[in-house]
Amino acid sequence: MLFREKYELELNPGRERKRTMETMQTFTQTVRIEQSDCDFRNQMMPAALLRKAQQIAIDHCNAVGLDDAVYHRTNTAFLMVKAAVELYRAIDNGEVLQVTTIPAQPQRAVFHRFTAFVDESGSMAAACDSRWVLVDVSSRRILRHPPEEMQYPFYRTPEQTLDFSLPRIPTAEGTPILAGYSLCDTNHHINNTRYADLACDAIDTACMEENQVRRMVLSYHNEVPFGQSFLLSAAKGEDGYWYLQGKSQGGVCVETGVWLERLSDI
């Protein structure tokens, strides 16, 4: 930093805060794909991609002061309501990716966040688009505006987006899934990324053996709390499409669309 710039910032510290908020509108990390992120082909699973996107979102919020202490004081939590994932090629174990998360200002109480996964050649290897709502933890009521103390700092207009369309297909009776210890998070319900794992597990094993996931859309309707169960059913559509539906006592709790591509076509 030049002496003149440093001197001006000492006279006007608000300028530094403004510049910090401008530079923190996006957030980038370098990540290495680990063995634990990969499937039996040693390639990154869709759920692992969602987990990377969720973690960088948390790290971004922590970096601008939206941490657990703020959520505790305001009795709030962000809940994901929709997610779309697109894998433009297979991502192998050991690859190094630049991951950039790009939040935007809320639109009618819905918060947008787009995450890009760029490989070392500069090409987009995958992308994740998500929609979130801020809720009061006690009442589970959606808040149209963040509490004043929260001071939500992101003001960009949403620019990049993925397709959230999710064709529905009639399904048969589902298989019971318990919201057990390994599926649940600090909100005391099944973590949103775990539904991607459950969806892939519910698809016919022969299909998963011969195909790779190229696109996935998840729509979350109701939470499944720790210790409770829901029924997960699957139906096969056309052109490699699978529709999955989760039902709990409160009705449909989650819907997932999965688009598969044959390995021989890659």
CSV table of N, CA, C and O in Angstrom, one decimal, residues 129-253:
chain,number,residue,atom,x,y,z
A,129,ASP,N,-26.2,-23.5,-8.3
A,129,ASP,CA,-27.0,-22.4,-8.0
A,129,ASP,C,-28.0,-22.7,-6.9
A,129,ASP,O,-28.6,-23.8,-6.9
A,130,SER,N,-28.1,-21.8,-6.0
A,130,SER,CA,-29.0,-22.2,-4.8
A,130,SER,C,-29.8,-21.0,-4.4
A,130,SER,O,-29.5,-19.8,-4.7
A,131,ARG,N,-30.9,-21.3,-3.7
A,131,ARG,CA,-31.9,-20.3,-3.2
A,131,ARG,C,-32.1,-20.6,-1.7
A,131,ARG,O,-32.2,-21.7,-1.3
A,132,TRP,N,-32.0,-19.5,-0.9
A,132,TRP,CA,-32.1,-19.6,0.5
A,132,TRP,C,-33.1,-18.7,1.1
A,132,TRP,O,-33.5,-17.7,0.5
A,133,VAL,N,-33.7,-19.1,2.3
A,133,VAL,CA,-34.5,-18.1,3.0
A,133,VAL,C,-34.0,-18.0,4.4
A,133,VAL,O,-33.3,-18.9,4.9
A,134,LEU,N,-34.2,-16.9,5.0
A,134,LEU,CA,-33.8,-16.6,6.4
A,134,LEU,C,-35.0,-16.8,7.3
A,134,LEU,O,-36.1,-16.2,7.0
A,135,VAL,N,-34.9,-17.7,8.3
A,135,VAL,CA,-36.0,-18.0,9.1
A,135,VAL,C,-35.8,-17.6,10.6
A,135,VAL,O,-34.6,-17.6,11.0
A,136,ASP,N,-36.8,-17.4,11.3
A,136,ASP,CA,-36.8,-17.3,12.8
A,136,ASP,C,-36.7,-18.7,13.3
A,136,ASP,O,-37.6,-19.5,13.0
A,137,VAL,N,-35.7,-19.0,14.1
A,137,VAL,CA,-35.5,-20.4,14.5
A,137,VAL,C,-36.6,-20.9,15.4
A,137,VAL,O,-37.0,-22.1,15.3
A,138,SER,N,-37.2,-20.0,16.2
A,138,SER,CA,-38.3,-20.5,17.1
A,138,SER,C,-39.6,-20.7,16.4
A,138,SER,O,-40.2,-21.7,16.6
A,139,SER,N,-40.0,-19.8,15.6
A,139,SER,CA,-41.3,-19.9,14.9
A,139,SER,C,-41.2,-20.6,13.6
A,139,SER,O,-42.3,-20.9,13.0
A,140,ARG,N,-40.0,-20.7,13.0
A,140,ARG,CA,-39.8,-21.2,11.6
A,140,ARG,C,-40.4,-20.3,10.6
A,140,ARG,O,-40.6,-20.7,9.5
A,141,ARG,N,-40.7,-19.1,11.0
A,141,ARG,CA,-41.3,-18.1,10.0
A,141,ARG,C,-40.2,-17.5,9.1
A,141,ARG,O,-39.1,-17.2,9.6
A,142,ILE,N,-40.6,-17.4,7.8
A,142,ILE,CA,-39.6,-16.8,6.9
A,142,ILE,C,-39.6,-15.3,7.1
A,142,ILE,O,-40.7,-14.6,7.2
A,143,LEU,N,-38.4,-14.7,7.2
A,143,LEU,CA,-38.3,-13.3,7.4
A,143,LEU,C,-38.1,-12.6,6.1
A,143,LEU,O,-37.2,-13.0,5.3
A,144,ARG,N,-38.9,-11.6,5.8
A,144,ARG,CA,-38.8,-10.9,4.5
A,144,ARG,C,-37.5,-10.0,4.5
A,144,ARG,O,-37.0,-9.7,3.4
A,145,HIS,N,-37.1,-9.5,5.7
A,145,HIS,CA,-35.9,-8.7,5.7
A,145,HIS,C,-35.0,-9.2,6.9
A,145,HIS,O,-35.5,-9.5,8.0
A,146,PRO,N,-33.7,-9.1,6.7
A,146,PRO,CA,-32.8,-9.5,7.8
A,146,PRO,C,-33.0,-8.6,9.0
A,146,PRO,O,-33.3,-7.4,8.8
A,147,PRO,N,-32.8,-9.1,10.2
A,147,PRO,CA,-32.8,-8.2,11.4
A,147,PRO,C,-31.7,-7.1,11.2
A,147,PRO,O,-30.7,-7.3,10.6
A,148,GLU,N,-32.0,-6.0,11.8
A,148,GLU,CA,-31.1,-4.8,11.7
A,148,GLU,C,-29.7,-5.2,12.1
A,148,GLU,O,-28.7,-4.7,11.5
A,149,GLU,N,-29.6,-5.9,13.2
A,149,GLU,CA,-28.2,-6.3,13.7
A,149,GLU,C,-27.4,-7.1,12.7
A,149,GLU,O,-26.2,-7.1,12.7
A,150,MET,N,-28.1,-7.8,11.8
A,150,MET,CA,-27.4,-8.7,10.9
A,150,MET,C,-26.6,-8.0,9.9
A,150,MET,O,-25.6,-8.4,9.4
A,151,GLN,N,-27.2,-6.8,9.4
A,151,GLN,CA,-26.5,-6.0,8.4
A,151,GLN,C,-26.0,-6.8,7.2
A,151,GLN,O,-24.8,-6.9,6.9
A,152,TYR,N,-26.9,-7.4,6.5
A,152,TYR,CA,-26.6,-8.2,5.3
A,152,TYR,C,-25.8,-7.4,4.3
A,152,TYR,O,-26.3,-6.4,3.8
A,153,PRO,N,-24.6,-7.8,3.9
A,153,PRO,CA,-23.7,-6.9,3.2
A,153,PRO,C,-23.7,-7.1,1.7
A,153,PRO,O,-23.0,-6.3,1.0
A,154,PHE,N,-24.4,-8.1,1.1
A,154,PHE,CA,-24.3,-8.4,-0.3
A,154,PHE,C,-25.4,-7.6,-1.1
A,154,PHE,O,-26.6,-7.8,-0.8
A,155,TYR,N,-25.0,-6.9,-2.1
A,155,TYR,CA,-25.9,-6.0,-2.8
A,155,TYR,C,-25.9,-6.2,-4.3
A,155,TYR,O,-26.6,-5.5,-5.1
A,156,ARG,N,-25.2,-7.3,-4.8
A,156,ARG,CA,-25.2,-7.5,-6.3
A,156,ARG,C,-26.6,-7.9,-6.8
A,156,ARG,O,-27.4,-8.5,-6.1
A,157,THR,N,-26.8,-7.6,-8.0
A,157,THR,CA,-28.0,-8.1,-8.7
A,157,THR,C,-27.7,-9.5,-9.3
A,157,THR,O,-26.7,-9.7,-9.9
A,158,PRO,N,-28.6,-10.5,-9.1
A,158,PRO,CA,-28.4,-11.8,-9.6
A,158,PRO,C,-28.1,-11.8,-11.1
A,158,PRO,O,-28.9,-11.2,-11.9
A,159,GLU,N,-27.0,-12.4,-11.6
A,159,GLU,CA,-26.7,-12.4,-13.0
A,159,GLU,C,-26.6,-13.8,-13.5
A,159,GLU,O,-27.3,-14.1,-14.5
A,160,GLN,N,-25.9,-14.7,-12.9
A,160,GLN,CA,-25.8,-16.1,-13.4
A,160,GLN,C,-26.8,-17.0,-12.7
A,160,GLN,O,-27.1,-16.8,-11.5
A,161,THR,N,-27.4,-17.9,-13.4
A,161,THR,CA,-28.4,-18.8,-12.9
A,161,THR,C,-28.5,-20.1,-13.7
A,161,THR,O,-28.1,-20.1,-14.8
A,162,LEU,N,-28.9,-21.1,-13.0
A,162,LEU,CA,-29.1,-22.4,-13.6
A,162,LEU,C,-30.6,-22.7,-13.7
A,162,LEU,O,-31.4,-22.0,-13.1
A,163,ASP,N,-30.9,-23.7,-14.5
A,163,ASP,CA,-32.3,-24.1,-14.7
A,163,ASP,C,-32.8,-24.9,-13.5
A,163,ASP,O,-32.2,-25.9,-13.1
A,164,PHE,N,-33.9,-24.4,-12.9
A,164,PHE,CA,-34.5,-25.1,-11.8
A,164,PHE,C,-35.7,-26.0,-12.1
A,164,PHE,O,-36.4,-26.5,-11.2
A,165,SER,N,-36.0,-26.1,-13.4
A,165,SER,CA,-37.2,-26.9,-13.8
A,165,SER,C,-37.0,-28.4,-13.3
A,165,SER,O,-35.9,-28.9,-13.4
A,166,LEU,N,-38.1,-29.0,-12.9
A,166,LEU,CA,-38.1,-30.3,-12.3
A,166,LEU,C,-39.4,-31.1,-12.7
A,166,LEU,O,-40.4,-31.0,-12.0
A,167,PRO,N,-39.3,-31.8,-13.8
A,167,PRO,CA,-40.5,-32.5,-14.3
A,167,PRO,C,-40.9,-33.6,-13.3
A,167,PRO,O,-40.1,-34.3,-12.7
A,168,ARG,N,-42.2,-33.6,-13.0
A,168,ARG,CA,-42.7,-34.6,-12.1
A,168,ARG,C,-43.3,-35.9,-12.8
A,168,ARG,O,-43.9,-35.8,-13.8
A,169,ILE,N,-43.0,-37.0,-12.2
A,169,ILE,CA,-43.5,-38.3,-12.7
A,169,ILE,C,-44.1,-39.1,-11.5
A,169,ILE,O,-43.6,-39.0,-10.4
A,170,PRO,N,-45.3,-39.7,-11.8
A,170,PRO,CA,-45.9,-40.5,-10.7
A,170,PRO,C,-44.9,-41.6,-10.2
A,170,PRO,O,-44.2,-42.2,-10.9
A,171,THR,N,-44.9,-41.7,-8.9
A,171,THR,CA,-44.0,-42.7,-8.2
A,171,THR,C,-44.8,-43.7,-7.4
A,171,THR,O,-45.9,-43.5,-7.0
A,172,ALA,N,-44.1,-44.9,-7.2
A,172,ALA,CA,-44.7,-45.9,-6.4
A,172,ALA,C,-44.4,-45.6,-4.9
A,172,ALA,O,-43.9,-44.6,-4.5
A,173,GLU,N,-44.8,-46.5,-4.0
A,173,GLU,CA,-44.6,-46.4,-2.6
A,173,GLU,C,-43.1,-46.3,-2.3
A,173,GLU,O,-42.3,-47.1,-2.9
A,174,GLY,N,-42.7,-45.5,-1.4
A,174,GLY,CA,-41.3,-45.2,-1.2
A,174,GLY,C,-40.7,-46.1,-0.1
A,174,GLY,O,-41.4,-46.9,0.6
A,175,THR,N,-39.4,-46.0,0.0
A,175,THR,CA,-38.6,-46.7,1.0
A,175,THR,C,-38.4,-45.8,2.2
A,175,THR,O,-38.0,-44.7,2.1
A,176,PRO,N,-38.6,-46.3,3.5
A,176,PRO,CA,-38.4,-45.5,4.6
A,176,PRO,C,-36.9,-45.1,4.8
A,176,PRO,O,-36.0,-45.9,4.6
A,177,ILE,N,-36.7,-43.8,5.1
A,177,ILE,CA,-35.4,-43.3,5.4
A,177,ILE,C,-35.4,-42.6,6.8
A,177,ILE,O,-36.3,-41.7,7.0
A,178,LEU,N,-34.5,-43.0,7.6
A,178,LEU,CA,-34.5,-42.4,9.0
A,178,LEU,C,-33.5,-41.2,9.0
A,178,LEU,O,-32.4,-41.3,8.5
A,179,ALA,N,-34.0,-40.1,9.6
A,179,ALA,CA,-33.1,-38.9,9.8
A,179,ALA,C,-32.2,-39.2,10.9
A,179,ALA,O,-32.4,-38.8,12.1
A,180,GLY,N,-31.2,-40.0,10.7
A,180,GLY,CA,-30.3,-40.5,11.7
A,180,GLY,C,-29.1,-39.5,11.9
A,180,GLY,O,-29.0,-38.5,11.2
A,181,TYR,N,-28.2,-39.9,12.8
A,181,TYR,CA,-27.1,-39.1,13.2
A,181,TYR,C,-26.2,-38.6,12.0
A,181,TYR,O,-25.9,-37.4,12.0
A,182,SER,N,-25.9,-39.5,11.1
A,182,SER,CA,-24.9,-39.1,10.0
A,182,SER,C,-25.6,-38.2,9.0
A,182,SER,O,-24.8,-37.6,8.2
A,183,LEU,N,-26.9,-38.1,8.9
A,183,LEU,CA,-27.6,-37.3,7.9
A,183,LEU,C,-27.9,-35.8,8.4
A,183,LEU,O,-28.1,-35.0,7.6
A,184,CYS,N,-27.8,-35.6,9.7
A,184,CYS,CA,-28.3,-34.4,10.2
A,184,CYS,C,-27.2,-33.4,10.6
A,184,CYS,O,-26.1,-33.7,10.8
A,185,ASP,N,-27.6,-32.1,10.6
A,185,ASP,CA,-26.7,-31.0,10.8
A,185,ASP,C,-27.0,-30.2,12.1
A,185,ASP,O,-27.9,-30.6,12.9
A,186,THR,N,-26.4,-29.0,12.2
A,186,THR,CA,-26.6,-28.2,13.4
A,186,THR,C,-28.0,-27.6,13.5
A,186,THR,O,-28.4,-27.2,14.6
A,187,ASN,N,-28.8,-27.7,12.4
A,187,ASN,CA,-30.2,-27.3,12.5
A,187,ASN,C,-31.1,-28.4,13.0
A,187,ASN,O,-32.3,-28.3,13.0
A,188,HIS,N,-30.5,-29.5,13.3
A,188,HIS,CA,-31.2,-30.7,13.9
A,188,HIS,C,-32.2,-31.3,12.9
A,188,HIS,O,-33.2,-31.8,13.2
A,189,HIS,N,-31.8,-31.2,11.6
A,189,HIS,CA,-32.6,-31.9,10.5
A,189,HIS,C,-31.6,-32.4,9.5
A,189,HIS,O,-30.4,-32.1,9.5
A,190,ILE,N,-32.2,-33.2,8.5
A,190,ILE,CA,-31.3,-33.7,7.4
A,190,ILE,C,-30.7,-32.6,6.7
A,190,ILE,O,-31.4,-31.7,6.2
A,191,ASN,N,-29.4,-32.6,6.6
A,191,ASN,CA,-28.7,-31.6,5.8
A,191,ASN,C,-29.1,-31.6,4.3
A,191,ASN,O,-29.2,-32.7,3.8
A,192,ASN,N,-29.2,-30.4,3.7
A,192,ASN,CA,-29.7,-30.4,2.3
A,192,ASN,C,-28.8,-31.2,1.4
A,192,ASN,O,-29.3,-31.8,0.4
A,193,THR,N,-27.5,-31.2,1.6
A,193,THR,CA,-26.6,-32.0,0.7
A,193,THR,C,-26.8,-33.5,0.8
A,193,THR,O,-26.5,-34.2,-0.2
A,194,ARG,N,-27.3,-34.0,1.9
A,194,ARG,CA,-27.5,-35.4,2.1
A,194,ARG,C,-28.6,-35.9,1.2
A,194,ARG,O,-28.6,-37.1,0.8
A,195,TYR,N,-29.6,-35.1,0.8
A,195,TYR,CA,-30.6,-35.5,-0.1
A,195,TYR,C,-30.1,-35.9,-1.5
A,195,TYR,O,-30.6,-36.8,-2.2
A,196,ALA,N,-29.0,-35.3,-1.9
A,196,ALA,CA,-28.4,-35.6,-3.2
A,196,ALA,C,-27.8,-37.0,-3.1
A,196,ALA,O,-27.9,-37.8,-4.0
A,197,ASP,N,-27.1,-37.4,-1.9
A,197,ASP,CA,-26.6,-38.7,-1.7
A,197,ASP,C,-27.8,-39.7,-1.8
A,197,ASP,O,-27.7,-40.8,-2.4
A,198,LEU,N,-28.9,-39.4,-1.0
A,198,LEU,CA,-30.0,-40.3,-0.9
A,198,LEU,C,-30.7,-40.6,-2.3
A,198,LEU,O,-31.1,-41.7,-2.6
A,199,ALA,N,-30.7,-39.5,-3.1
A,199,ALA,CA,-31.3,-39.6,-4.4
A,199,ALA,C,-30.5,-40.6,-5.3
A,199,ALA,O,-31.0,-41.5,-6.0
A,200,CYS,N,-29.2,-40.4,-5.3
A,200,CYS,CA,-28.3,-41.3,-6.1
A,200,CYS,C,-28.4,-42.8,-5.6
A,200,CYS,O,-28.4,-43.7,-6.4
A,201,ASP,N,-28.6,-42.9,-4.3
A,201,ASP,CA,-28.7,-44.3,-3.8
A,201,ASP,C,-30.0,-44.9,-4.1
A,201,ASP,O,-30.1,-46.2,-4.2
A,202,ALA,N,-31.1,-44.1,-4.4
A,202,ALA,CA,-32.4,-44.6,-4.7
A,202,ALA,C,-32.6,-45.0,-6.1
A,202,ALA,O,-33.5,-45.7,-6.5
A,203,ILE,N,-31.7,-44.5,-7.0
A,203,ILE,CA,-31.7,-44.8,-8.4
A,203,ILE,C,-31.2,-46.3,-8.6
A,203,ILE,O,-30.3,-46.7,-7.9
A,204,ASP,N,-31.7,-47.0,-9.6
A,204,ASP,CA,-31.3,-48.3,-9.9
A,204,ASP,C,-29.8,-48.4,-10.0
A,204,ASP,O,-29.2,-47.6,-10.7
A,205,THR,N,-29.2,-49.4,-9.3
A,205,THR,CA,-27.8,-49.5,-9.3
A,205,THR,C,-27.2,-49.7,-10.7
A,205,THR,O,-26.0,-49.3,-11.0
A,206,ALA,N,-27.9,-50.5,-11.5
A,206,ALA,CA,-27.3,-50.7,-12.9
A,206,ALA,C,-27.2,-49.4,-13.7
A,206,ALA,O,-26.3,-49.1,-14.4
A,207,CYS,N,-28.2,-48.5,-13.5
A,207,CYS,CA,-28.2,-47.2,-14.1
A,207,CYS,C,-27.0,-46.3,-13.6
A,207,CYS,O,-26.3,-45.7,-14.4
A,208,MET,N,-26.7,-46.4,-12.3
A,208,MET,CA,-25.6,-45.6,-11.7
A,208,MET,C,-24.3,-46.2,-12.2
A,208,MET,O,-23.3,-45.5,-12.3
A,209,GLU,N,-24.3,-47.5,-12.5
A,209,GLU,CA,-23.1,-48.2,-12.9
A,209,GLU,C,-22.7,-47.8,-14.3
A,209,GLU,O,-21.5,-47.6,-14.7
A,210,GLU,N,-23.7,-47.6,-15.2
A,210,GLU,CA,-23.5,-47.3,-16.6
A,210,GLU,C,-23.6,-45.8,-16.9
A,210,GLU,O,-23.3,-45.5,-18.1
A,211,ASN,N,-23.9,-45.0,-16.0
A,211,ASN,CA,-24.2,-43.6,-16.3
A,211,ASN,C,-23.5,-42.7,-15.2
A,211,ASN,O,-23.1,-43.1,-14.1
A,212,GLN,N,-23.4,-41.4,-15.6
A,212,GLN,CA,-22.9,-40.4,-14.7
A,212,GLN,C,-23.9,-39.3,-14.5
A,212,GLN,O,-24.6,-39.0,-15.5
A,213,VAL,N,-24.0,-38.7,-13.4
A,213,VAL,CA,-24.9,-37.6,-13.2
A,213,VAL,C,-24.3,-36.3,-13.9
A,213,VAL,O,-23.2,-36.0,-13.7
A,214,ARG,N,-25.2,-35.7,-14.7
A,214,ARG,CA,-24.8,-34.5,-15.4
A,214,ARG,C,-25.5,-33.3,-14.9
A,214,ARG,O,-25.0,-32.1,-15.0
A,215,ARG,N,-26.7,-33.5,-14.3
A,215,ARG,CA,-27.5,-32.4,-13.7
A,215,ARG,C,-28.4,-32.9,-12.6
A,215,ARG,O,-28.8,-34.0,-12.7
A,216,MET,N,-28.6,-32.1,-11.6
A,216,MET,CA,-29.5,-32.4,-10.5
A,216,MET,C,-30.1,-31.1,-10.0
A,216,MET,O,-29.5,-30.1,-9.9
A,217,VAL,N,-31.4,-31.3,-9.7
A,217,VAL,CA,-32.2,-30.2,-9.2
A,217,VAL,C,-32.9,-30.7,-7.9
A,217,VAL,O,-33.5,-31.8,-8.0
A,218,LEU,N,-32.8,-30.0,-6.8
A,218,LEU,CA,-33.4,-30.3,-5.6
A,218,LEU,C,-34.3,-29.2,-5.1
A,218,LEU,O,-34.0,-28.0,-5.1
A,219,SER,N,-35.5,-29.6,-4.7
A,219,SER,CA,-36.5,-28.6,-4.2
A,219,SER,C,-36.9,-29.1,-2.8
A,219,SER,O,-37.5,-30.2,-2.6
A,220,TYR,N,-36.7,-28.3,-1.8
A,220,TYR,CA,-36.9,-28.6,-0.4
A,220,TYR,C,-38.2,-28.0,0.1
A,220,TYR,O,-38.4,-26.8,0.0
A,221,HIS,N,-39.1,-28.8,0.6
A,221,HIS,CA,-40.4,-28.3,1.0
A,221,HIS,C,-40.6,-28.2,2.6
A,221,HIS,O,-41.1,-27.3,3.1
A,222,ASN,N,-40.2,-29.3,3.2
A,222,ASN,CA,-40.3,-29.4,4.7
A,222,ASN,C,-39.1,-30.1,5.3
A,222,ASN,O,-38.5,-31.0,4.6
A,223,GLU,N,-38.8,-29.7,6.4
A,223,GLU,CA,-37.6,-30.3,7.1
A,223,GLU,C,-38.0,-31.7,7.6
A,223,GLU,O,-39.2,-32.0,7.9
A,224,VAL,N,-37.0,-32.6,7.7
A,224,VAL,CA,-37.2,-33.9,8.4
A,224,VAL,C,-36.3,-33.8,9.6
A,224,VAL,O,-35.1,-34.0,9.5
A,225,PRO,N,-36.8,-33.6,10.8
A,225,PRO,CA,-36.0,-33.5,12.0
A,225,PRO,C,-35.3,-34.8,12.4
A,225,PRO,O,-35.7,-35.9,12.0
A,226,PHE,N,-34.3,-34.7,13.1
A,226,PHE,CA,-33.5,-35.8,13.6
A,226,PHE,C,-34.4,-36.8,14.4
A,226,PHE,O,-35.2,-36.4,15.2
A,227,GLY,N,-34.3,-38.0,14.0
A,227,GLY,CA,-35.0,-39.1,14.7
A,227,GLY,C,-36.3,-39.4,14.0
A,227,GLY,O,-36.9,-40.5,14.3
A,228,GLN,N,-36.8,-38.6,13.0
A,228,GLN,CA,-38.0,-38.9,12.3
A,228,GLN,C,-37.7,-39.6,10.9
A,228,GLN,O,-36.5,-39.6,10.5
A,229,SER,N,-38.7,-40.0,10.3
A,229,SER,CA,-38.5,-40.7,9.0
A,229,SER,C,-39.3,-40.1,7.9
A,229,SER,O,-40.3,-39.4,8.1
A,230,PHE,N,-38.9,-40.4,6.6
A,230,PHE,CA,-39.7,-40.1,5.5
A,230,PHE,C,-39.6,-41.2,4.5
A,230,PHE,O,-38.7,-42.1,4.6
A,231,LEU,N,-40.5,-41.2,3.5
A,231,LEU,CA,-40.5,-42.2,2.4
A,231,LEU,C,-40.0,-41.6,1.2
A,231,LEU,O,-40.4,-40.6,0.7
A,232,LEU,N,-39.0,-42.3,0.6
A,232,LEU,CA,-38.3,-41.8,-0.6
A,232,LEU,C,-38.6,-42.8,-1.8
A,232,LEU,O,-38.3,-44.0,-1.7
A,233,SER,N,-39.3,-42.3,-2.8
A,233,SER,CA,-39.6,-43.1,-4.0
A,233,SER,C,-39.0,-42.5,-5.3
A,233,SER,O,-38.6,-41.3,-5.3
A,234,ALA,N,-38.8,-43.4,-6.2
A,234,ALA,CA,-38.1,-43.0,-7.5
A,234,ALA,C,-38.9,-43.5,-8.7
A,234,ALA,O,-39.5,-44.6,-8.6
A,235,ALA,N,-38.8,-42.7,-9.8
A,235,ALA,CA,-39.4,-43.1,-11.0
A,235,ALA,C,-38.5,-42.7,-12.2
A,235,ALA,O,-38.0,-41.6,-12.2
A,236,LYS,N,-38.4,-43.6,-13.1
A,236,LYS,CA,-37.5,-43.4,-14.3
A,236,LYS,C,-38.3,-42.8,-15.4
A,236,LYS,O,-39.4,-43.2,-15.8
A,237,GLY,N,-37.8,-41.7,-16.0
A,237,GLY,CA,-38.4,-41.0,-17.1
A,237,GLY,C,-37.7,-41.3,-18.4
A,237,GLY,O,-37.1,-42.4,-18.6
A,238,GLU,N,-37.7,-40.4,-19.3
A,238,GLU,CA,-37.0,-40.6,-20.6
A,238,GLU,C,-35.7,-39.8,-20.7
A,238,GLU,O,-35.5,-38.9,-19.9
A,239,ASP,N,-34.9,-40.3,-21.6
A,239,ASP,CA,-33.6,-39.6,-21.8
A,239,ASP,C,-32.7,-39.5,-20.6
A,239,ASP,O,-32.1,-38.5,-20.4
A,240,GLY,N,-32.7,-40.6,-19.8
A,240,GLY,CA,-31.8,-40.6,-18.6
A,240,GLY,C,-32.3,-39.8,-17.4
A,240,GLY,O,-31.5,-39.5,-16.5
A,241,TYR,N,-33.6,-39.4,-17.4
A,241,TYR,CA,-34.1,-38.6,-16.3
A,241,TYR,C,-34.7,-39.5,-15.3
A,241,TYR,O,-35.5,-40.4,-15.6
A,242,TRP,N,-34.5,-39.1,-14.0
A,242,TRP,CA,-35.1,-39.8,-12.8
A,242,TRP,C,-35.7,-38.7,-12.0
A,242,TRP,O,-35.2,-37.7,-11.7
A,243,TYR,N,-37.0,-39.0,-11.5
A,243,TYR,CA,-37.6,-38.2,-10.5
A,243,TYR,C,-37.8,-38.9,-9.2
A,243,TYR,O,-38.2,-40.0,-9.1
A,244,LEU,N,-37.4,-38.2,-8.1
A,244,LEU,CA,-37.5,-38.7,-6.8
A,244,LEU,C,-38.3,-37.8,-5.9
A,244,LEU,O,-38.2,-36.6,-6.0
A,245,GLN,N,-39.1,-38.5,-5.0
A,245,GLN,CA,-40.0,-37.7,-4.2
A,245,GLN,C,-39.9,-38.2,-2.7
A,245,GLN,O,-40.0,-39.5,-2.5
A,246,GLY,N,-39.8,-37.3,-1.8
A,246,GLY,CA,-39.8,-37.7,-0.4
A,246,GLY,C,-41.0,-37.2,0.3
A,246,GLY,O,-41.4,-36.1,0.1
A,247,LYS,N,-41.7,-38.1,1.0
A,247,LYS,CA,-42.9,-37.8,1.7
A,247,LYS,C,-42.8,-38.1,3.2
A,247,LYS,O,-42.3,-39.1,3.6
A,248,SER,N,-43.2,-37.1,4.0
A,248,SER,CA,-43.2,-37.3,5.5
A,248,SER,C,-44.7,-37.1,5.9
A,248,SER,O,-45.6,-36.9,5.1
A,249,GLN,N,-44.9,-37.0,7.2
A,249,GLN,CA,-46.2,-36.9,7.7
A,249,GLN,C,-46.8,-35.5,7.3
A,249,GLN,O,-48.1,-35.4,7.2
A,250,GLY,N,-46.0,-34.6,7.0
A,250,GLY,CA,-46.5,-33.2,6.6
A,250,GLY,C,-46.7,-33.1,5.1
A,250,GLY,O,-47.0,-32.0,4.6
A,251,GLY,N,-46.5,-34.2,4.4
A,251,GLY,CA,-46.7,-34.1,2.9
A,251,GLY,C,-45.3,-34.3,2.3
A,251,GLY,O,-44.4,-34.9,2.8
A,252,VAL,N,-45.2,-33.8,1.0
A,252,VAL,CA,-43.9,-33.8,0.3
A,252,VAL,C,-42.9,-33.0,1.0
A,252,VAL,O,-43.1,-31.8,1.3
A,253,CYS,N,-41.7,-33.6,1.3
A,253,CYS,CA,-40.7,-32.8,2.0
A,253,CYS,C,-39.5,-32.5,1.1
A,253,CYS,O,-38.8,-31.5,1.3
